[in-house]
Tab-separated table of C-alpha atoms in Angstrom:
chain	number	residue	atom	x	y	z
S	1	MET	CA	-0.216	0.138	-0.540
S	2	PRO	CA	2.902	2.696	0.890
S	3	VAL	CA	5.330	3.422	-2.328
S	4	VAL	CA	7.644	5.739	-1.719
S	5	ARG	CA	9.702	8.463	-3.684
S	6	GLY	CA	11.414	11.740	-4.189
S	7	GLU	CA	11.015	14.255	-7.330
S	8	VAL	CA	11.158	17.558	-8.464
S	9	LEU	CA	8.107	18.064	-10.447
S	10	GLY	CA	8.813	21.254	-13.091
S	11	GLU	CA	9.941	24.266	-10.965
S	12	ILE	CA	8.318	22.878	-7.409
S	13	LYS	CA	10.927	21.094	-5.292
S	14	LEU	CA	9.418	18.443	-3.790
S	15	GLU	CA	11.047	16.922	-0.361
S	16	ARG	CA	12.868	14.033	-0.453
S	17	PHE	CA	10.137	11.458	0.383
S	18	GLU	CA	6.834	10.594	-0.332
S	19	VAL	CA	4.527	8.122	0.932
S	20	VAL	CA	1.413	7.195	-0.943
S	21	VAL	CA	-1.656	5.799	0.509
S	22	ASN	CA	-4.170	4.227	-1.270
S	23	LEU	CA	-7.482	3.386	-0.213
S	24	LEU	CA	-10.633	1.207	-1.730
S	25	SER	CA	-13.912	1.231	-0.390
S	26	LEU	CA	-15.824	-1.014	-2.116
S	27	SER	CA	-19.028	-0.565	0.094
S	28	GLN	CA	-18.949	2.842	-1.015
S	29	ARG	CA	-17.648	2.655	-4.399
S	30	ARG	CA	-14.985	5.011	-3.486
S	31	ARG	CA	-10.407	5.373	-3.754
S	32	VAL	CA	-8.477	7.930	-1.928
S	33	ARG	CA	-5.329	8.811	-2.508
S	34	LEU	CA	-3.209	9.884	0.649
S	35	ARG	CA	0.270	11.873	-0.387
S	36	VAL	CA	2.362	12.520	1.959
S	37	GLN	CA	5.496	14.377	1.532
S	38	ILE	CA	8.672	13.756	4.413
S	39	ALA	CA	11.365	16.185	4.508
S	40	GLU	CA	15.047	14.023	5.019
S	41	SER	CA	15.593	16.345	8.427
S	42	ASP	CA	12.587	14.412	10.058
S	43	THR	CA	11.215	10.743	8.557
S	44	THR	CA	8.802	10.473	11.119
S	45	ILE	CA	4.678	10.266	9.907
S	46	ASP	CA	2.007	8.609	12.106
S	47	SER	CA	1.243	5.037	11.317
S	48	ALA	CA	-2.295	4.117	10.009
S	49	PHE	CA	-2.753	1.120	12.192
S	50	ASP	CA	-5.170	2.397	14.202
S	51	LEU	CA	-7.150	2.500	11.159
S	52	TYR	CA	-6.213	0.181	8.884
S	53	PRO	CA	-4.501	-3.061	10.694
S	54	GLY	CA	-3.217	-4.445	7.368
S	55	THR	CA	-1.225	-1.662	7.553
S	56	GLU	CA	1.255	-3.656	9.476
S	57	ALA	CA	4.152	-5.338	7.523
S	58	MET	CA	3.917	-2.648	4.679
S	59	GLU	CA	4.502	0.249	7.134
S	60	ARG	CA	7.327	-2.042	9.031
S	61	GLU	CA	8.884	-2.470	4.937
S	62	VAL	CA	9.343	1.051	4.529
S	63	PHE	CA	10.622	1.501	7.971
S	64	ASP	CA	13.092	-1.346	6.636
S	65	MET	CA	13.710	-0.030	3.848
S	66	PHE	CA	13.953	3.561	3.188
S	67	GLY	CA	13.621	4.423	7.046
S	68	ILE	CA	10.607	6.069	7.697
S	69	LYS	CA	9.378	5.898	10.869
S	70	PHE	CA	6.171	5.195	11.746
S	71	ASN	CA	4.572	6.870	15.340
S	72	GLY	CA	2.200	4.600	16.950
S	73	HIS	CA	3.070	1.288	14.871
S	74	PRO	CA	3.013	-1.361	17.160
S	75	ASP	CA	6.032	-3.396	15.920
S	76	LEU	CA	7.711	-0.944	14.234
S	77	THR	CA	10.934	-3.469	13.745
S	78	ARG	CA	12.891	-4.561	10.847
S	79	ILE	CA	10.868	-7.314	8.195
S	80	LEU	CA	13.049	-7.662	5.433
S	81	MET	CA	17.154	-7.406	6.937
S	82	PRO	CA	18.927	-9.182	9.087
S	83	GLU	CA	18.311	-7.394	12.704
S	84	ASP	CA	21.724	-6.193	12.654
S	85	TRP	CA	21.931	-4.576	9.137
S	86	GLN	CA	22.790	-1.059	8.830
S	87	GLY	CA	21.830	1.687	6.543
S	88	HIS	CA	18.093	1.484	5.027
S	89	PRO	CA	19.355	-0.225	1.328
S	90	LEU	CA	16.386	1.197	-1.182
S	91	ARG	CA	17.696	5.309	-0.128
S	92	LYS	CA	19.622	6.684	-2.983
S	93	ASP	CA	22.379	7.709	-0.641
S	94	TYR	CA	22.436	4.046	0.290
S	95	GLY	CA	26.507	2.739	-1.048
S	96	ALA	CA	25.128	-0.905	-2.039
S	97	GLY	CA	28.628	-0.829	-3.526
S	98	ASN	CA	30.911	-0.350	-0.394
S	99	ILE	CA	30.385	-3.483	1.464
S	100	PRO	CA	30.670	-6.774	1.082
S	101	VAL	CA	27.225	-9.022	0.867
S	102	GLN	CA	26.622	-10.748	3.655
S	103	PHE	CA	25.660	-14.307	3.998
S	104	LYS	CA	24.176	-15.621	7.611
S	105	GLY	CA	24.039	-18.418	7.859
S	106	ALA	CA	25.774	-20.372	4.797
S	107	ALA	CA	28.199	-22.847	4.129
S	108	SER	CA	31.444	-21.428	2.970
């Protein structure tokens, strides 16, 4: 559900991150798209978990990959990367080529 991106649109400088949440109500036949700009200096946003519990894993994934923190999330821990992993791999400033690949538990 959340999609994160950063861009410059025409002459308007957007913030570094943008969280996009698409909501669908089948009973009301309505769609809502919520777009929130997040500055690089404060990568914190309120969690949607209280209203939409289905966002739990998606918010954890955004935290893990981009480092965006969700206030009020019940378990904001890494979901894809190991707990001791340093950094957030999908950020453009993450130096993926600067570190060796880590294979834990693999036979050497």
